[in-house]
Amino acid sequence: MTYSAEISRANPSCFVFLVDQSASMNDPIGGGGQRKAEVVADAINRLLAELSVKCAKEEGVRDYFHVAVLGYGHTVGSAFTGPLAGRDLVPLSQVADQPARVEKRVKKVPDGAGGLVETTTSFPVWVDPVANGATPMCHALARADALVGDWVARHPDCFPPIVLNLTDGESTDGDPATAAWAVQTHVTADGAALLFNLHVSAANAVPVTFPDTDVALPDPYARTLFGMSSLLPQHMRFYALQQGVPAGDMARGFVYNADITSVVQFLDIGTRATELR
Amino acid sequence: MFTATLRVPKRGNTERECEDAGRVRSADGTVLAAVADGASESLLAGEWATLLTDSLLDSASDVLRDAESFAAGLAVAGLAWQAWLDDYVVGREAAGRPIAWYEQPKLDRGPHATVLAARFGAGRWEAAALGDSCLFQVRDGRLVCAFPLDQANAFDNAPPLFNAFNRDTVLLARHVRIAAGTTEPGDGFFLCTDAVAEWFLRENARGGRPWRVLRGFAGDLEGFAGWLDAVREEGLMRNDDVTVVHVDLG
């Protein structure tokens, strides 16, 4: 149980993203005007883009991971739009090559002289914002459970699958704790499957990243999601600390109204391309 | 004098996907050797490692004089990379395979590699390194120098790396390590990328004689690859690209 298995094309791992697409995702996120549905769609698209770039080589993106994106709202199923619509686990190379579209977005970057300059970057889109229906989180976790169980049976030595749930936390089909626990009972030779949660909330509360206690969390939904989340493996805590996030020994894979794309940087696929300081 | 270069990709990868480079060159009674290890997370890491070793070995300047000279040599290689990359991008366009959205961020950032270069001749050797590729000097059945790392537990997956776009020679020089020593007839030198270097130091620490194993291949790449399969299978060496440049002064 070391979370140190080599991630390779011969021994790939998998990611299952769960995206809350319920009607309550129409509400704005705390402290900002952006709708929660837009926040989670942006987060998923950035996660998929970062994962693709991380695994990119000159001949294409290597299939170090297979990826599913399941939406849950008026129904539970694939949240991919475009060529991948309707599919569950997809090799990462196909994800990278088949976004629904590639948008151009303007972002500000340092100009090297202490200021900022606007530049245009490519922003691939696989998932659009959706907000419709109830919040069948238990059903979605059960689907993830099935995908992870099948994956682990076929890849018993792989780096454990990671399930990342993006939600406003208000499950409408029961207490999700049991279904969340079931996901984490699937074990490879390298450790148990990991369940992380991103909670987007309308409450204007202080953002929290990888806490080791639920004391500072503002509502019962956040505390439930915290309790469902896996402990961060040691190497992930180390990388979080490197990024300036104080992740303690009991830090959990839980983020409240904050960025979770750093999770991609917690994955080891070989020598890290770091700059000298 | 005997020299040999052994280079094998990590298990599961093709030879074309190997991101290590190693080269040795003899001129005027002097032997120059270099190894470089492209970072797995980089794009075109193997091409960068090859260009880096070529640039250092073919340099008209004395890049091994001191840390500043080595840093200047690295910066020259970086300039050559920019020209190489421009041609590469044009070539991809011409081949109808333009740079994809997921490649561009890594191309913009530039490739990274560790690098080690050494010179052997006239009773003396000199070396310079950035990162965890290592040089070992063996004399009379004993490891007499391990550079720049001398402990197997000193290796990790974030060694100092040279980015092709880094032109800050002051910063580079601060990370460059240099070493020098004397040579005697019969001395053996091994320039190793990290996985085999880590194995070498661990074997030496437990009383083994890893140089005997490496010397035994005498340039036999097939035999070396077969041996690597076995030690990887036994868990004695990380699955990584491996390069060894062996210089035996005879």
Coordinates of C-alpha atoms in Angstrom, one line a residue:
Chain A
M1 CA 0.0 0.0 0.0
T2 CA 2.6 2.5 -1.1
Y3 CA 1.0 4.5 -3.9
S4 CA 4.3 4.1 -5.8
A5 CA 3.4 1.8 -8.7
E6 CA 4.9 2.9 -12.0
I7 CA 2.3 4.5 -14.2
S8 CA 3.0 3.5 -17.8
R9 CA 1.2 2.4 -21.0
A10 CA 1.7 -1.2 -19.9
N11 CA 0.4 -0.5 -16.4
P12 CA -2.0 2.4 -16.7
S13 CA -4.3 3.8 -14.0
C14 CA -7.7 5.4 -14.3
F15 CA -9.5 8.6 -13.3
V16 CA -13.3 8.8 -12.8
F17 CA -14.6 12.3 -12.6
L18 CA -18.1 12.8 -11.2
V19 CA -19.8 16.1 -12.1
D20 CA -22.8 17.4 -10.2
Q21 CA -25.2 18.6 -12.9
S22 CA -28.3 19.2 -10.7
A23 CA -30.5 22.3 -10.8
S24 CA -28.8 23.8 -7.7
M25 CA -25.6 24.1 -9.8
N26 CA -27.4 27.1 -11.4
D27 CA -26.6 29.2 -8.2
P28 CA -23.6 31.4 -8.1
I29 CA -20.5 30.3 -6.2
G30 CA -19.8 32.1 -2.9
G31 CA -18.1 35.4 -3.3
G32 CA -18.4 35.5 -7.2
G33 CA -20.8 35.8 -10.0
Q34 CA -19.9 32.6 -11.8
R35 CA -22.5 29.8 -11.7
K36 CA -21.4 26.6 -9.9
A37 CA -22.1 24.6 -13.1
E38 CA -19.6 26.8 -14.9
V39 CA -17.0 26.5 -12.2
V40 CA -17.1 22.7 -12.2
A41 CA -17.2 22.5 -16.0
D42 CA -14.2 24.7 -16.2
A43 CA -12.4 22.6 -13.5
I44 CA -13.1 19.4 -15.4
N45 CA -11.9 20.8 -18.7
R46 CA -8.7 22.2 -17.0
L47 CA -8.1 18.8 -15.3
L48 CA -8.4 16.9 -18.6
A49 CA -6.2 19.5 -20.4
E50 CA -3.5 19.3 -17.6
L51 CA -3.6 15.5 -17.6
S52 CA -3.2 15.4 -21.4
V53 CA -0.3 17.9 -21.4
K54 CA 1.4 16.0 -18.6
C55 CA 1.3 12.8 -20.6
A56 CA 2.0 14.4 -24.0
K57 CA 5.0 13.2 -25.9
E58 CA 6.0 14.1 -29.5
E59 CA 4.2 11.2 -31.0
G60 CA 0.9 12.0 -29.1
V61 CA -0.5 11.6 -25.6
R62 CA 0.5 8.4 -23.9
D63 CA -2.2 6.2 -22.4
Y64 CA -1.0 6.4 -18.9
F65 CA -4.6 6.9 -17.8
H66 CA -8.1 6.0 -18.9
V67 CA -10.6 8.6 -18.0
A68 CA -14.4 8.7 -17.4
V69 CA -16.5 11.8 -16.8
L70 CA -19.9 11.0 -15.4
G71 CA -22.5 13.7 -14.9
Y72 CA -25.4 13.4 -12.4
G73 CA -28.5 15.4 -12.4
H74 CA -31.7 14.5 -14.2
T75 CA -29.8 11.4 -15.2
V76 CA -26.5 9.7 -14.5
G77 CA -24.2 9.0 -17.4
S78 CA -21.3 10.2 -19.5
A79 CA -20.9 13.9 -19.4
F80 CA -18.6 14.1 -22.4
T81 CA -19.9 16.2 -25.3
G82 CA -18.7 16.1 -28.8
P83 CA -17.1 12.9 -30.3
L84 CA -16.8 11.2 -27.0
A85 CA -20.5 11.7 -26.0
G86 CA -21.9 8.6 -24.3
R87 CA -18.6 6.9 -23.5
D88 CA -17.3 6.1 -20.1
L89 CA -13.7 5.0 -19.7
V90 CA -11.7 6.5 -22.6
P91 CA -7.9 6.2 -23.2
L92 CA -6.3 9.5 -22.5
S93 CA -4.9 9.8 -26.0
Q94 CA -8.5 9.7 -27.4
V95 CA -9.6 12.3 -24.8
A96 CA -6.8 14.6 -26.0
D97 CA -7.5 14.1 -29.6
Q98 CA -11.2 14.5 -29.4
P99 CA -12.4 17.5 -27.4
A100 CA -15.8 18.8 -28.4
R101 CA -14.0 22.1 -29.4
V102 CA -10.9 24.1 -28.7
E103 CA -11.7 27.6 -27.6
K104 CA -9.3 30.5 -27.6
R105 CA -9.1 32.2 -24.2
V106 CA -7.3 35.3 -23.1
K107 CA -5.1 35.1 -20.0
K108 CA -2.7 37.4 -18.3
V109 CA 0.9 36.3 -17.9
P110 CA 4.0 38.0 -16.4
D111 CA 5.7 40.2 -18.9
G112 CA 9.1 39.7 -17.3
A113 CA 9.3 43.3 -16.1
G114 CA 6.9 43.1 -13.1
G115 CA 3.7 43.6 -15.0
L116 CA 1.2 41.5 -16.8
V117 CA 0.5 41.0 -20.5
E118 CA -2.5 39.4 -22.2
T119 CA -1.9 36.3 -24.3
T120 CA -4.2 33.9 -26.1
T121 CA -4.2 30.2 -25.1
S122 CA -6.0 27.1 -26.4
F123 CA -8.8 25.9 -24.0
P124 CA -10.1 22.5 -25.1
V125 CA -13.7 21.7 -24.0
W126 CA -15.1 18.3 -23.3
V127 CA -17.8 19.1 -20.8
D128 CA -20.3 22.0 -20.9
P129 CA -22.1 23.5 -17.9
V130 CA -25.4 21.7 -17.2
A131 CA -27.8 22.3 -14.3
N132 CA -31.0 20.3 -14.3
G133 CA -32.8 17.9 -12.0
A134 CA -32.0 16.4 -8.6
T135 CA -28.6 15.3 -7.2
P136 CA -28.3 11.5 -7.3
M137 CA -24.8 11.4 -5.8
C138 CA -25.3 7.9 -4.4
H139 CA -26.2 6.6 -7.8
A140 CA -23.2 8.4 -9.4
L141 CA -20.9 6.9 -6.7
A142 CA -22.3 3.5 -7.5
R143 CA -21.5 3.9 -11.2
A144 CA -17.9 5.0 -10.2
D145 CA -17.8 1.9 -7.9
A146 CA -18.6 -0.4 -10.8
L147 CA -16.1 1.3 -13.2
V148 CA -13.3 1.2 -10.5
G149 CA -14.1 -2.4 -9.5
D150 CA -13.9 -3.6 -13.1
W151 CA -10.7 -1.6 -13.7
V152 CA -9.0 -3.0 -10.6
A153 CA -9.9 -6.5 -11.6
R154 CA -8.2 -6.0 -15.0
H155 CA -5.3 -4.0 -13.6
P156 CA -4.5 -5.5 -10.2
D157 CA -1.0 -4.0 -10.0
C158 CA -1.8 -0.4 -11.2
F159 CA -1.5 2.8 -9.3
P160 CA -4.9 2.9 -7.6
P161 CA -7.8 4.6 -9.5
I162 CA -8.7 8.1 -8.5
V163 CA -12.4 9.2 -8.3
L164 CA -12.8 13.0 -8.2
N165 CA -16.3 14.2 -7.3
L166 CA -17.2 17.9 -8.1
T167 CA -20.4 18.9 -6.4
D168 CA -22.3 21.4 -4.2
G169 CA -22.8 18.6 -1.8
E170 CA -26.5 18.3 -1.5
S171 CA -27.2 14.6 -2.3
T172 CA -30.9 13.9 -2.9
D173 CA -30.8 10.1 -3.1
G174 CA -29.5 9.4 0.4
D175 CA -26.4 9.7 2.5
P176 CA -23.5 9.2 0.1
A177 CA -21.0 8.0 2.8
T178 CA -21.7 4.3 2.3
A179 CA -21.4 4.5 -1.5
A180 CA -18.2 6.6 -1.1
W181 CA -16.7 4.0 1.2
A182 CA -17.5 1.2 -1.3
V183 CA -15.5 3.0 -4.0
Q184 CA -12.4 3.0 -1.7
T185 CA -12.7 -0.8 -0.9
H186 CA -11.2 -1.6 -4.4
V187 CA -7.6 -2.3 -3.8
T188 CA -4.7 -3.0 -6.1
A189 CA -1.2 -4.3 -5.1
D190 CA -0.3 -0.6 -4.7
G191 CA -3.1 0.6 -2.5
A192 CA -6.8 1.4 -2.2
A193 CA -8.7 3.5 -4.8
L194 CA -8.8 7.2 -3.8
L195 CA -11.9 9.4 -3.6
F196 CA -11.4 13.1 -3.6
N197 CA -14.1 15.8 -3.5
L198 CA -14.3 19.4 -4.7
H199 CA -17.1 21.2 -2.9
V200 CA -18.4 24.3 -4.7
S201 CA -20.7 26.3 -2.4
A202 CA -22.9 29.3 -2.7
A203 CA -21.8 30.3 0.9
N204 CA -19.3 33.1 1.0
A205 CA -16.9 31.1 3.2
V206 CA -13.1 31.0 3.3
P207 CA -11.7 28.5 0.7
V208 CA -10.1 25.4 2.2
T209 CA -7.6 23.1 0.5
F210 CA -6.7 19.6 1.8
P211 CA -7.7 20.1 5.4
D212 CA -6.9 17.5 8.1
T213 CA -10.0 18.3 10.2
D214 CA -13.6 19.4 9.4
V215 CA -13.6 22.0 12.2
A216 CA -13.3 25.0 10.0
L217 CA -15.8 23.8 7.4
P218 CA -19.0 25.9 7.2
D219 CA -21.8 23.4 6.7
P220 CA -22.9 19.8 7.1
Y221 CA -22.6 19.1 3.3
A222 CA -18.9 20.1 3.5
R223 CA -18.3 18.0 6.6
T224 CA -20.0 15.0 4.9
L225 CA -17.8 15.4 1.8
F226 CA -14.7 15.8 4.0
G227 CA -15.6 12.6 5.8
M228 CA -16.0 10.8 2.5
S229 CA -12.6 11.9 1.2
S230 CA -9.5 9.7 1.2
L231 CA -6.4 10.6 3.2
L232 CA -3.8 12.1 0.8
P233 CA -1.0 9.6 0.2
Q234 CA 2.3 10.7 1.6
H235 CA 3.9 11.6 -1.7
M236 CA 0.8 13.8 -2.6
R237 CA 1.2 15.6 0.7
F238 CA 4.8 16.3 -0.2
Y239 CA 3.9 17.8 -3.5
A240 CA 1.1 19.8 -1.9
L241 CA 3.7 21.2 0.5
Q242 CA 6.0 22.0 -2.4
Q243 CA 3.1 24.1 -3.9
G244 CA 2.8 26.0 -0.6
V245 CA -0.3 24.1 0.6
P246 CA 0.2 23.0 4.3
A247 CA -1.1 19.4 4.0
G248 CA -0.6 17.7 7.4
D249 CA -0.4 14.0 8.1
M250 CA -4.2 13.6 8.2
A251 CA -4.9 15.8 5.2
R252 CA -7.7 14.6 3.0
G253 CA -8.3 14.9 -0.7
F254 CA -11.0 17.6 -0.1
V255 CA -11.1 21.2 -1.5
Y256 CA -13.8 23.8 -0.6
N257 CA -14.4 26.6 -3.1
A258 CA -10.8 26.4 -4.3
D259 CA -8.7 25.1 -7.2
I260 CA -8.2 21.3 -7.4
T261 CA -6.3 21.1 -10.7
S262 CA -3.1 20.7 -8.6
V263 CA -4.1 17.1 -8.2
V264 CA -2.6 16.4 -11.6
Q265 CA 0.8 17.6 -10.4
F266 CA 0.6 15.0 -7.6
L267 CA 1.0 12.2 -10.2
D268 CA 4.4 10.7 -11.0
I269 CA 5.1 9.6 -14.5
G270 CA 8.9 9.8 -14.3
T271 CA 11.5 12.5 -13.8
R272 CA 9.7 15.9 -13.1
A273 CA 10.6 18.8 -15.3
T274 CA 11.4 21.3 -12.6
E275 CA 13.3 24.6 -13.0
L276 CA 16.5 25.4 -11.2
R277 CA 16.2 28.0 -8.5
Chain B
M1 CA 42.4 2.3 -24.1
F2 CA 38.9 0.9 -24.5
T3 CA 35.6 2.8 -24.8
A4 CA 32.1 1.7 -25.2
T5 CA 28.6 3.2 -25.0
L6 CA 25.6 1.1 -23.8
R7 CA 22.1 2.6 -24.1
V8 CA 18.9 0.8 -23.5
P9 CA 15.3 2.2 -23.1
K10 CA 13.1 1.5 -20.1
R11 CA 11.1 -1.7 -20.3
G12 CA 8.0 -1.2 -22.3
N13 CA 9.5 1.5 -24.5
T14 CA 11.1 1.3 -27.9
E15 CA 14.7 2.3 -28.7
R16 CA 13.3 5.3 -30.5
E17 CA 11.6 6.4 -27.2
C18 CA 14.8 6.2 -25.2
E19 CA 15.5 9.7 -23.8
D20 CA 19.1 9.1 -22.7
A21 CA 22.1 10.0 -24.7
G22 CA 25.7 8.9 -24.4
R23 CA 28.7 9.6 -26.6
V24 CA 32.5 9.3 -26.5
R25 CA 35.1 10.9 -28.7
S26 CA 38.8 10.6 -28.9
A27 CA 41.1 13.3 -30.2
D28 CA 44.9 14.0 -29.7
G29 CA 45.4 11.4 -27.0
T30 CA 42.4 12.7 -25.0
V31 CA 39.0 11.0 -24.5
L32 CA 35.9 13.1 -24.1
A33 CA 32.7 11.5 -22.9
A34 CA 29.2 12.7 -22.0
V35 CA 25.9 11.3 -20.9
A36 CA 22.6 13.2 -20.7
D37 CA 19.2 12.1 -19.4
G38 CA 16.1 13.8 -20.8
A39 CA 13.3 14.3 -18.3
S40 CA 10.3 12.0 -18.8
E41 CA 7.8 14.9 -18.4
S42 CA 9.5 16.9 -21.2
L43 CA 8.6 16.9 -24.9
L44 CA 11.5 15.9 -27.3
A45 CA 13.6 15.0 -24.2
G46 CA 15.7 12.4 -26.1
E47 CA 16.5 14.8 -29.0
W48 CA 17.5 17.4 -26.4
A49 CA 19.8 14.9 -24.6
T50 CA 21.5 14.0 -27.8
L51 CA 22.0 17.6 -28.9
L52 CA 23.3 18.5 -25.5
T53 CA 26.0 15.8 -25.4
D54 CA 26.9 16.6 -29.0
S55 CA 27.2 20.3 -28.3
L56 CA 29.5 19.8 -25.3
L57 CA 31.7 17.2 -26.9
D58 CA 32.1 19.2 -30.2
S59 CA 32.6 22.5 -28.5
A60 CA 35.8 24.4 -29.4
S61 CA 35.9 25.9 -25.9
D62 CA 37.2 24.3 -22.8
V63 CA 33.8 23.6 -21.2
L64 CA 35.4 21.6 -18.4
R65 CA 37.7 24.3 -17.1
D66 CA 35.4 25.4 -14.3
A67 CA 31.7 25.7 -13.5
E68 CA 31.3 29.0 -15.3
S69 CA 32.8 27.5 -18.5
F70 CA 30.5 24.5 -18.3
A71 CA 27.5 26.8 -17.7
A72 CA 28.5 28.8 -20.8
G73 CA 28.8 25.6 -22.8
L74 CA 25.2 24.6 -21.7
A75 CA 23.9 28.0 -22.8
V76 CA 25.5 27.5 -26.3
A77 CA 23.7 24.1 -26.5
G78 CA 20.5 26.0 -25.6
L79 CA 21.0 28.4 -28.5
A80 CA 21.4 25.4 -30.8
W81 CA 18.2 23.9 -29.5
Q82 CA 16.2 27.0 -30.5
A83 CA 17.4 26.6 -34.1
W84 CA 16.7 22.8 -34.0
L85 CA 13.2 23.4 -32.7
D86 CA 12.4 26.0 -35.3
D87 CA 13.3 23.4 -38.0
Y88 CA 11.3 20.8 -36.2
V89 CA 8.1 22.9 -36.1
V90 CA 8.5 23.7 -39.8
G91 CA 9.0 20.0 -40.5
R92 CA 5.9 19.0 -38.6
E93 CA 3.8 21.6 -40.5
A94 CA 5.2 20.4 -43.8
A95 CA 4.4 16.8 -42.9
G96 CA 0.8 17.8 -42.3
R97 CA 1.1 17.1 -38.6
P98 CA 1.2 20.6 -37.0
I99 CA 1.9 21.0 -33.2
A100 CA -1.1 19.8 -31.3
W101 CA -2.7 21.9 -28.5
Y102 CA -1.3 19.5 -25.8
E103 CA 2.2 19.7 -27.1
Q104 CA 2.5 23.5 -27.3
P105 CA 2.8 24.2 -23.5
K106 CA 5.7 21.8 -23.2
L107 CA 7.4 23.2 -26.4
D108 CA 7.0 26.7 -24.9
R109 CA 8.5 25.5 -21.7
G110 CA 11.5 23.7 -23.3
P111 CA 13.0 20.3 -22.6
H112 CA 14.9 19.4 -19.5
A113 CA 17.9 17.1 -18.9
T114 CA 20.6 16.1 -16.6
V115 CA 24.1 16.2 -18.1
L116 CA 27.6 14.9 -17.2
A117 CA 30.8 15.4 -19.3
A118 CA 34.3 14.3 -18.7
R119 CA 37.8 14.4 -20.2
F120 CA 40.5 11.8 -19.7
G121 CA 44.1 12.2 -20.7
A122 CA 47.8 12.7 -19.8
G123 CA 47.5 11.4 -16.2
R124 CA 44.5 13.6 -15.3
W125 CA 40.7 13.6 -15.6
E126 CA 38.2 16.4 -15.2
A127 CA 34.4 16.3 -15.1
A128 CA 31.4 18.6 -14.8
A129 CA 27.8 17.7 -14.0
L130 CA 24.4 19.2 -13.6
G131 CA 22.0 16.7 -12.1
D132 CA 22.2 13.1 -11.0
S133 CA 24.1 11.4 -13.9
C134 CA 27.3 10.1 -12.3
L135 CA 30.9 9.3 -12.9
F136 CA 32.6 6.4 -11.1
Q137 CA 36.4 5.9 -11.1
V138 CA 37.6 2.4 -10.2
R139 CA 41.2 1.6 -9.4
D140 CA 42.7 -1.7 -8.1
G141 CA 39.3 -3.3 -7.6
R142 CA 38.0 -0.3 -5.6
L143 CA 35.7 2.6 -6.2
V144 CA 37.9 5.6 -5.6
C145 CA 35.6 8.4 -6.8
A146 CA 31.8 8.8 -7.2
F147 CA 30.7 12.1 -8.6
P148 CA 28.5 14.1 -8.1
L149 CA 26.5 11.7 -5.9
D150 CA 28.1 9.1 -3.7
Q151 CA 25.0 7.6 -2.0
A152 CA 22.3 5.5 -3.5
N153 CA 19.7 7.2 -1.3
A154 CA 20.6 10.6 -2.8
F155 CA 18.5 9.9 -5.9
D156 CA 14.9 11.1 -6.4
N157 CA 12.6 12.1 -9.2
A158 CA 13.3 15.8 -9.1
P159 CA 17.1 16.2 -9.7
P160 CA 18.5 19.5 -10.9
L161 CA 17.8 19.8 -14.6
F162 CA 19.0 22.0 -17.4
N163 CA 16.2 23.6 -19.4
A164 CA 17.1 24.4 -23.0
F165 CA 15.7 27.9 -22.6
N166 CA 17.7 28.7 -19.5
R167 CA 20.3 31.4 -20.4
D168 CA 21.0 32.4 -16.8
T169 CA 24.7 31.2 -16.7
V170 CA 25.1 32.5 -13.1
L171 CA 22.3 30.3 -11.9
L172 CA 23.5 27.4 -14.0
A173 CA 27.1 27.7 -12.6
R174 CA 25.7 27.6 -9.1
H175 CA 24.2 24.2 -9.8
V176 CA 27.1 22.8 -11.8
R177 CA 29.4 20.5 -9.9
I178 CA 33.0 20.0 -11.0
A179 CA 35.6 17.4 -10.1
A180 CA 39.1 16.3 -11.2
G181 CA 41.7 13.7 -10.3
T182 CA 44.6 11.7 -11.5
T183 CA 44.6 8.7 -13.8
E184 CA 46.8 5.6 -13.7
P185 CA 47.0 2.7 -16.2
G186 CA 44.3 0.2 -15.5
D187 CA 41.8 2.8 -14.2
G188 CA 38.2 2.3 -15.3
F189 CA 35.7 5.1 -15.6
F190 CA 31.9 4.7 -15.9
L191 CA 29.6 7.6 -16.8
C192 CA 26.0 6.5 -15.8
T193 CA 22.5 7.9 -16.0
D194 CA 20.6 7.8 -12.7
A195 CA 19.0 4.3 -12.6
V196 CA 22.2 2.4 -13.2
A197 CA 24.2 4.9 -11.1
E198 CA 21.9 4.3 -8.2
W199 CA 22.2 0.5 -8.6
F200 CA 26.0 0.9 -8.9
L201 CA 26.3 2.8 -5.6
R202 CA 23.9 0.4 -3.8
E203 CA 25.9 -2.6 -5.0
N204 CA 29.1 -1.0 -3.9
A205 CA 27.8 -0.1 -0.5
R206 CA 26.8 -3.7 0.2
G207 CA 30.3 -4.9 -0.7
G208 CA 29.6 -5.9 -4.3
R209 CA 31.8 -5.0 -7.3
P210 CA 29.3 -3.5 -9.8
W211 CA 32.2 -2.3 -12.1
R212 CA 33.0 -6.0 -12.8
V213 CA 29.5 -6.5 -14.1
L214 CA 29.6 -3.5 -16.3
R215 CA 33.1 -4.1 -17.5
G216 CA 32.1 -7.7 -18.4
F217 CA 29.8 -6.5 -21.2
A218 CA 32.7 -4.9 -23.1
G219 CA 30.3 -3.1 -25.4
D220 CA 27.9 -6.1 -25.8
L221 CA 24.6 -4.3 -26.0
E222 CA 22.5 -7.4 -26.3
G223 CA 24.1 -9.0 -23.3
F224 CA 23.7 -5.7 -21.4
A225 CA 20.0 -5.5 -22.3
G226 CA 19.4 -9.1 -21.2
W227 CA 21.1 -8.4 -17.8
L228 CA 19.0 -5.2 -17.4
D229 CA 15.8 -7.2 -17.9
A230 CA 16.9 -9.6 -15.1
V231 CA 17.8 -6.9 -12.5
R232 CA 14.7 -4.9 -13.3
E233 CA 12.6 -8.1 -12.9
E234 CA 14.3 -8.7 -9.5
G235 CA 13.5 -5.2 -8.4
L236 CA 17.2 -4.3 -8.1
M237 CA 17.0 -1.4 -10.5
R238 CA 14.3 1.1 -11.3
N239 CA 12.7 0.7 -14.7
D240 CA 14.2 3.7 -16.5
D241 CA 16.3 4.5 -19.6
V242 CA 19.9 3.4 -19.0
T243 CA 23.1 4.7 -20.4
V244 CA 26.7 3.7 -19.5
V245 CA 29.8 5.1 -21.2
H246 CA 32.7 2.9 -20.2
V247 CA 36.3 4.3 -20.6
D248 CA 39.0 1.9 -19.6
L249 CA 42.5 3.4 -19.7
G250 CA 44.1 0.0 -20.3

